[in-house]
Short mmCIF file of C-alpha atoms in Angstrom, two decimals:
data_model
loop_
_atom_site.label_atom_id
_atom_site.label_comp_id
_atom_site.label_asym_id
_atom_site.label_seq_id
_atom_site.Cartn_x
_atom_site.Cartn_y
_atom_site.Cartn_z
CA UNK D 653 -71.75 -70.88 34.67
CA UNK D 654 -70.20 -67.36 35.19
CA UNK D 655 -66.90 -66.70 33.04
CA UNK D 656 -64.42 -65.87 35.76
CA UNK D 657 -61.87 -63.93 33.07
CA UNK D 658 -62.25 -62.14 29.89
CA UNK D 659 -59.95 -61.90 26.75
CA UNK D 660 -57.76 -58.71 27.13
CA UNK D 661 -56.01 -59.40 23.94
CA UNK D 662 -55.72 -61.16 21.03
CA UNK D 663 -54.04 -62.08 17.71
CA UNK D 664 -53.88 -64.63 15.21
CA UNK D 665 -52.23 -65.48 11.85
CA UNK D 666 -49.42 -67.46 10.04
CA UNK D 667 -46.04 -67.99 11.00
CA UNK D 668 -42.98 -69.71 9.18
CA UNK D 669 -44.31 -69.21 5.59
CA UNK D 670 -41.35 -69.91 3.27
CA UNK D 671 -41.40 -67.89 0.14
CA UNK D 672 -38.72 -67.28 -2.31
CA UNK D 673 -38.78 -64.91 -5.52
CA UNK D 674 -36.70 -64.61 -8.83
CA UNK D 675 -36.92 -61.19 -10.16
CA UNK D 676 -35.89 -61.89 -14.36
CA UNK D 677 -34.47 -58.79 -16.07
CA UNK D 678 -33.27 -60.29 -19.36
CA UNK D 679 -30.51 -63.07 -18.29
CA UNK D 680 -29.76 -60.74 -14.98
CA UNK D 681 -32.19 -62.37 -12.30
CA UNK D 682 -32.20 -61.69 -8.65
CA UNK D 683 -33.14 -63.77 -5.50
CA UNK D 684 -35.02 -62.77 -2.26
CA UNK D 685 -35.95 -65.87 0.19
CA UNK D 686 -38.16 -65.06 3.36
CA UNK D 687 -39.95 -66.60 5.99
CA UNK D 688 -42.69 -64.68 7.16
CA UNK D 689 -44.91 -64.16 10.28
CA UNK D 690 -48.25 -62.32 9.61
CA UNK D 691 -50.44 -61.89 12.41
CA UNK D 692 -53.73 -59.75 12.69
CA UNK D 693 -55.81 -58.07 15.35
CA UNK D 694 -59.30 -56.26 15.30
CA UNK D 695 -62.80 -56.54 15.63
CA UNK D 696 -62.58 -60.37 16.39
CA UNK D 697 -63.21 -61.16 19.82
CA UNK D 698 -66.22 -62.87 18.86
CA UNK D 699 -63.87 -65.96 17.32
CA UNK D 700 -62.72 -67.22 20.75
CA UNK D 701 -65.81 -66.24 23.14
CA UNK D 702 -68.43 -66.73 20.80
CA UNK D 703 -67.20 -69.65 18.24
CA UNK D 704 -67.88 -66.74 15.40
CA UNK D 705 -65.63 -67.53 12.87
CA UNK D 706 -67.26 -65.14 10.47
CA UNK D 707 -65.14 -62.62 11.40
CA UNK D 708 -62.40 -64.74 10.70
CA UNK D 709 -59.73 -64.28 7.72
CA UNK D 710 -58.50 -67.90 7.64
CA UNK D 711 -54.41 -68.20 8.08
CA UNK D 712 -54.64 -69.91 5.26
CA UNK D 713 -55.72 -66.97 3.51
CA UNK D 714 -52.99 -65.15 5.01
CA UNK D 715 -50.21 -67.69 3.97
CA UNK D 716 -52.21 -67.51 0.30
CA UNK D 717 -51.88 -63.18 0.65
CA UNK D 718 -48.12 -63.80 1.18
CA UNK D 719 -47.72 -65.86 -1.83
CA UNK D 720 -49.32 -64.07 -4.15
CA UNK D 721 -47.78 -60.76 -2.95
CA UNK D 722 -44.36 -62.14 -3.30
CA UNK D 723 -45.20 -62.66 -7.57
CA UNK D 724 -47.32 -59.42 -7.78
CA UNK D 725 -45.69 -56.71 -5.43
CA UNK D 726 -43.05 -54.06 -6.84
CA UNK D 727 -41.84 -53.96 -3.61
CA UNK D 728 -40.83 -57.81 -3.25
CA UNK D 729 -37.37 -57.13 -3.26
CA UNK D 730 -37.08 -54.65 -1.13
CA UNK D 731 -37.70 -56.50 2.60
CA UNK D 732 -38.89 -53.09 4.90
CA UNK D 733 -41.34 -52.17 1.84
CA UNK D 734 -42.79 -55.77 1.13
CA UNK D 735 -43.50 -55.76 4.87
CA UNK D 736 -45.17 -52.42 4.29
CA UNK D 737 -47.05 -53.45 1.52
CA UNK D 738 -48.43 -56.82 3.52
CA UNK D 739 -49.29 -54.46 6.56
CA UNK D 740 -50.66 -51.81 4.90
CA UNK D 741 -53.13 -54.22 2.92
CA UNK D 742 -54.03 -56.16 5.93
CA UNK D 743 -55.67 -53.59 7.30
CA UNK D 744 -57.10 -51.85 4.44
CA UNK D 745 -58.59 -55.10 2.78
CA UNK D 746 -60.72 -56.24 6.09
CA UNK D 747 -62.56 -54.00 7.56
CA UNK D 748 -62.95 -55.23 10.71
CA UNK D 749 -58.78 -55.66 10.94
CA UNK D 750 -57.48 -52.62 12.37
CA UNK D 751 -53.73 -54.17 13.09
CA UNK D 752 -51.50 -56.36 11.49
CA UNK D 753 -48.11 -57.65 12.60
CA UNK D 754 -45.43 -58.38 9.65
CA UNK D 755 -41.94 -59.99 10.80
CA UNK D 756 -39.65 -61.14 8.15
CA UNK D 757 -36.50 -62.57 8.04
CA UNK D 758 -34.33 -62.56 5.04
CA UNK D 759 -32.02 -65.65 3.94
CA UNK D 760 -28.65 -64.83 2.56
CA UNK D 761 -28.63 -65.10 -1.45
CA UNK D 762 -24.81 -63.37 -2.61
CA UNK D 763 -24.06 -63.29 -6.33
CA UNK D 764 -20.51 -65.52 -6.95
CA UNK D 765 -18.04 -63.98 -8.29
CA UNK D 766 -16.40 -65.18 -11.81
CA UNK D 767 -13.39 -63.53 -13.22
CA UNK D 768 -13.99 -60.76 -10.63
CA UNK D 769 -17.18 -60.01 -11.64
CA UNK D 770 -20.75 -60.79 -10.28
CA UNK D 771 -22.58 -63.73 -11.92
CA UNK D 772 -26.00 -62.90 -13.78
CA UNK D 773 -27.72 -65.73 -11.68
CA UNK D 774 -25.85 -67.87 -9.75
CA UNK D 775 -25.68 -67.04 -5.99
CA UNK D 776 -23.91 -68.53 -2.66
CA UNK D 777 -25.04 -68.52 0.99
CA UNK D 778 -21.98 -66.80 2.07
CA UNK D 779 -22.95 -66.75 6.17
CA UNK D 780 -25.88 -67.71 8.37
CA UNK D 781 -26.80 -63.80 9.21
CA UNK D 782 -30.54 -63.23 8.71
CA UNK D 783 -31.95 -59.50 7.65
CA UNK D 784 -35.09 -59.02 9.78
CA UNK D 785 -38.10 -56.85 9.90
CA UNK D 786 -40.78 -56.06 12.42
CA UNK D 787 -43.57 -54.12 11.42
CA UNK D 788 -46.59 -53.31 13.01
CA UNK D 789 -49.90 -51.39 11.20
CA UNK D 790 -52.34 -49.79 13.32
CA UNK D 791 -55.40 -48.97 11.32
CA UNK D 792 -57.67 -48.22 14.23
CA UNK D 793 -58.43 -45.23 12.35
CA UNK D 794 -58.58 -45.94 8.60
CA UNK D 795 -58.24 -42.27 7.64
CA UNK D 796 -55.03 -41.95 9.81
CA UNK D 797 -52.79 -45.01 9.50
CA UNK D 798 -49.61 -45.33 11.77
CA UNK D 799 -47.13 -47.51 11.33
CA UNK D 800 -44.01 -49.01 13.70
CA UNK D 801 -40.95 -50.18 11.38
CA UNK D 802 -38.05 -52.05 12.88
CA UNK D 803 -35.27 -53.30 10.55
CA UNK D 804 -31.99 -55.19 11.26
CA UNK D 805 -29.82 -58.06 11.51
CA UNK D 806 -29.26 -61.40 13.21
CA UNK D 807 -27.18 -64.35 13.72
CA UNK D 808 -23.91 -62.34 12.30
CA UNK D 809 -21.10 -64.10 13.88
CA UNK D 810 -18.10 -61.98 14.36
CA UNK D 811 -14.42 -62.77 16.11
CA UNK D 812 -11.55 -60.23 16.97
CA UNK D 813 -8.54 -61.78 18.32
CA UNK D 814 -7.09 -58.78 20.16
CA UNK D 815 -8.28 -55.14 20.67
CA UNK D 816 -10.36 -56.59 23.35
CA UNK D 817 -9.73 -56.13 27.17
CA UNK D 818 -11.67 -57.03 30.80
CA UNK D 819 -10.55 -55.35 34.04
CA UNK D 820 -11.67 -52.58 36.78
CA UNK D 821 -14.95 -54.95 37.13
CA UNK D 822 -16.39 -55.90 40.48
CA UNK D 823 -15.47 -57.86 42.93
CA UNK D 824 -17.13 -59.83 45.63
CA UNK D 825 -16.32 -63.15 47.28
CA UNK D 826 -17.91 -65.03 44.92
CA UNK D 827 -15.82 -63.27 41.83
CA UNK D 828 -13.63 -65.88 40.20
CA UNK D 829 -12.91 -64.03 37.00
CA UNK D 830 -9.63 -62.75 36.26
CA UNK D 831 -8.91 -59.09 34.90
CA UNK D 832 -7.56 -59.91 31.59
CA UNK D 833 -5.86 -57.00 29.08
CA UNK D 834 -6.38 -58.86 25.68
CA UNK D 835 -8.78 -61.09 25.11
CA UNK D 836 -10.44 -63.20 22.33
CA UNK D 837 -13.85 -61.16 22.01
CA UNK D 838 -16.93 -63.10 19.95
CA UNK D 839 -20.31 -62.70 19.39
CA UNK D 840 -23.31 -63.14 17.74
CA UNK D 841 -24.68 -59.69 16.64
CA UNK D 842 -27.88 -58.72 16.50
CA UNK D 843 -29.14 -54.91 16.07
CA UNK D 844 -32.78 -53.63 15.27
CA UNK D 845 -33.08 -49.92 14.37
CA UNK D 846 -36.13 -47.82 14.16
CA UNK D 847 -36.76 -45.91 11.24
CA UNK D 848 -40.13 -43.53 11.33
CA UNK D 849 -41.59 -43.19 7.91
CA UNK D 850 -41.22 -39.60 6.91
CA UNK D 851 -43.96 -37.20 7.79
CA UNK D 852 -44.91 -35.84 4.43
CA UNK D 853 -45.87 -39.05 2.98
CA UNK D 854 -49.57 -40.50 3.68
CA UNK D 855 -49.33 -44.03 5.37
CA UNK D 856 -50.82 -45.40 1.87
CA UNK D 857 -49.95 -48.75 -0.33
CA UNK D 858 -49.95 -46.00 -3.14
CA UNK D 859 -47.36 -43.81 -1.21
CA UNK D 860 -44.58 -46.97 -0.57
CA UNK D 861 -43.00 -46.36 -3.73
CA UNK D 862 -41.79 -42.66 -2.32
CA UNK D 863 -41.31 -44.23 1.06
CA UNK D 864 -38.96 -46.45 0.16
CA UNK D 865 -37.15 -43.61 -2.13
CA UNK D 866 -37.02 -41.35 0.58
CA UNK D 867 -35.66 -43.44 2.84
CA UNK D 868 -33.64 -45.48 0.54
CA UNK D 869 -33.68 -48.99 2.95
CA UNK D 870 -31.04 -50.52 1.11
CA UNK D 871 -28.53 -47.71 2.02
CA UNK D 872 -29.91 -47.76 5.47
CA UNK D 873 -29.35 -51.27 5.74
CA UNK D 874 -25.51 -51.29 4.29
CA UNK D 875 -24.47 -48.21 6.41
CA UNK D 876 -25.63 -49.71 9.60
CA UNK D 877 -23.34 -53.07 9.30
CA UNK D 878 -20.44 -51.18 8.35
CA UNK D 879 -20.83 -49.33 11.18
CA UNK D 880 -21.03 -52.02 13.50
CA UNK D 881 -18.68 -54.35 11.96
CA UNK D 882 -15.92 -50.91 11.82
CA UNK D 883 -16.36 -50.20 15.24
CA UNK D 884 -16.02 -53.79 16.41
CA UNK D 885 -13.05 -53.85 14.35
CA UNK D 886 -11.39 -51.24 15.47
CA UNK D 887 -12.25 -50.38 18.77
CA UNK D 888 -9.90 -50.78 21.72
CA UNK D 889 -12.77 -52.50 23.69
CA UNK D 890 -12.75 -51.78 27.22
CA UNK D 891 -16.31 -53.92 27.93
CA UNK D 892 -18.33 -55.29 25.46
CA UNK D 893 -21.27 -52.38 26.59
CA UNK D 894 -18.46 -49.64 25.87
CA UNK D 895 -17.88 -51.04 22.33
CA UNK D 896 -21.71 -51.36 21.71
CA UNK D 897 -22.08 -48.05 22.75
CA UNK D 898 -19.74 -46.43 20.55
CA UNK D 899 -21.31 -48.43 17.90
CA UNK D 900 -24.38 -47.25 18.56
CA UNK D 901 -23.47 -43.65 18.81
CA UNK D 902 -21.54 -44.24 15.25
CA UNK D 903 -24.90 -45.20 13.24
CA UNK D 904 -26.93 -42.45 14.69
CA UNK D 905 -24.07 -40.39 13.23
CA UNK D 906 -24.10 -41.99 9.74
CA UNK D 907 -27.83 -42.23 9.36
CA UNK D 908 -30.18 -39.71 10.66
CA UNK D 909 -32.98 -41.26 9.20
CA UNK D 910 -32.90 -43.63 12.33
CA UNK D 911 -34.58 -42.90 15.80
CA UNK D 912 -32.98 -45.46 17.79
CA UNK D 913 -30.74 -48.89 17.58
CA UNK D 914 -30.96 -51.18 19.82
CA UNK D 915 -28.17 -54.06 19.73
CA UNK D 916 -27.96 -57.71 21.39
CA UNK D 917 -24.11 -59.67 22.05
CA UNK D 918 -24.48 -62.51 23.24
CA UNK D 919 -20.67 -63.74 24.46
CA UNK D 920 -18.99 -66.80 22.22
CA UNK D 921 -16.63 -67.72 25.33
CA UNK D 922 -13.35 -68.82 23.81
CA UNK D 923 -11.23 -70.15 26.90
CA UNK D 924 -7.68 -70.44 26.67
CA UNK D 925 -6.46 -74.12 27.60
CA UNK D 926 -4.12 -74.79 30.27
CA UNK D 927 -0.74 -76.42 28.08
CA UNK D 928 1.49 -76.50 31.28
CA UNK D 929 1.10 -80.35 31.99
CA UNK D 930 2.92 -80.94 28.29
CA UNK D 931 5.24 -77.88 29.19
CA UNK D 932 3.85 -75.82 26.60
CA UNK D 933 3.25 -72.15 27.34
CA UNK D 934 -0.23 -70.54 26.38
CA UNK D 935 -0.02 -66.90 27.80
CA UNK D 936 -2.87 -67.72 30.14
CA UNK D 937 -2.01 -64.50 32.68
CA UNK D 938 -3.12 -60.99 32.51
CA UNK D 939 -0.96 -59.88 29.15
CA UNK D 940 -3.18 -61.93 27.30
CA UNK D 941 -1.91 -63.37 24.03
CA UNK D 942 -2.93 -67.37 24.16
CA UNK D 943 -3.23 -69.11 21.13
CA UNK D 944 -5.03 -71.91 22.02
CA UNK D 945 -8.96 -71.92 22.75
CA UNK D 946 -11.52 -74.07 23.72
CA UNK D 947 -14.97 -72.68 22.45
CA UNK D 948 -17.89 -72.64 24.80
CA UNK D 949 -21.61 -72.89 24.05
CA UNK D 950 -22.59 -71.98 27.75
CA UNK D 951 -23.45 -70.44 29.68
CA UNK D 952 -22.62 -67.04 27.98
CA UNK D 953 -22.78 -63.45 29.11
CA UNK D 954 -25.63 -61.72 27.03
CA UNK D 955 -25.25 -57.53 26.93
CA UNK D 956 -28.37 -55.36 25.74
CA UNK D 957 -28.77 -51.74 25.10
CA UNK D 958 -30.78 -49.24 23.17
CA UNK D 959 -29.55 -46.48 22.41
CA UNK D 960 -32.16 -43.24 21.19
CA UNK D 961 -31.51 -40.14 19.42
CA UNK D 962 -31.52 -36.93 21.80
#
């Protein structure tokens, strides 16, 4: 029988490996906790038209590579270079792999604080935000390897009780909303930047340790969600897409290492309930200024952008 389609792409790999890592310096230890996706392309067609497994790597070789990376790389607490460090072997190790996909996310590990001062090893989830990292490899040619880095941040909840207005929009005949001034304005944040590895270092495992020196991730990482947690702070929000965009515009300012941020706000709808019928007031006109919400899971307005450096 003829084959009426062919593959035109293809990956494979493991997702949702769970890895943590205790780094012990003396009685000072620190904490990194990931789950991982690592997923691999190449010379492997063969596997799903053929039945070839020979070429290939089995995930559970992948979720095994993981592991053992997280106790022997210098780089394991550091989240954009570990990724680099899984990518960069990936393709280097396998001959026939000439891409690999690394996504992290990053559980929250805070040291407490005791008599004002950060514990040696004792450490708090102190929110649900995630770091993240997307990384893609291409080692189509192994004398010339490229690599895609995306870092950022998800799930970080933020509120601001005024500062926040919605008006000027348009209006049809099936508009209900109300212009408000001040408003309760919520969200979810998440942001992923682009950061291009700088172009006098080769794309090599031997190189991260200059990569990540040069770029200095960490301080990447920290300006960014001041940035974005300032500027939602402060500004006198017209829309959420104007205060996103002066967010935006703020982090291309503070770090020039980054190409290009692109950020995701998803509405948390706080609605302000109607007290009349107990003859309470609860500022429900266009002044704003209730004080009594109920919070709504949906629907919700969701507001992307990217924003690139001219």
């Amino acid at each position: 029988m003829s084959e009426l389609g062919y593959i035109s792409s293809h990956r494979y790999g493991k997702d949702l490996v769970r890895v943590a890592r205790v780094v012990r310096d003396g009685d000072k230890h620190s904490v990194i906790e990931y789950t991982i996706r690592a997923l691999l392309d190449g010379d492997i067609a063969t596997s799903y038209t053929k039945a070839d497994n020979s070429v290939v790597v089995p995930t559970d070789t992948i979720k095994n590579t993981v592991n053992v990376f997280a106790k022997t790389s210098a780089h394991v607490l550091d989240p954009p270079a570990f990724a680099l460090h899984l990518g960069l072997h990936f393709v280097t190790r396998y001959a026939h792999i000439s891409k690999a996909y690394i996504d992290l996310a990053v559980h929250k590990w805070s040291r407490i604080e005791v008599d004002g001062q950060p514990h040696k090893h004792a450490f708090v989830r102190d929110g649900d935000d995630k770091g993240v990292v997307q990384l893609a490899v291409d080692g189509s040619n192994k004398d010339a390897l490229s690599v895609d880095l995306k870092v950022g941040v998800k799930d970080l909840l933020v509120l601001k009780t005024g500062g926040s207005a919605f008006e000027g929009f348009w209006t049809d005949e099936l508009t209900t909303l109300v212009p408000v001034k001040d408003r309760l304005f919520s969200t979810s944040v998440e942001y992923m930047y682009t950061v291009p590895l700088p172009p006098n270092a080769p794309v090599t495992i031997d190189a991260i340790p200059a990569i990540a020196a040069e770029l200095n991730f960490a301080d990447i990482a920290a300006k960014v969600r001041r940035d974005t947690l300032e500027v939602f702070a402060t500004d006198e929000s017209a829309s959420v897409q104007a205060t996103m965009y002066n967010t935006a515009q703020k982090v291309l300012v503070s770090v020039p290492a980054i190409k290009e941020i692109s950020y995701s706000y998803p509405n948390k709808h706080y609605i302000p309930i109607n007290l009349a019928p107990f003859k309470l007031e609860n500022n429900l006109g266009y002044d704003g200024g209730a004080e009594v919400f109920h919070p709504v899971a949906d629907p919700s307005g969701l507001i992307q952008a990217t924003i690139t450096r001219k």
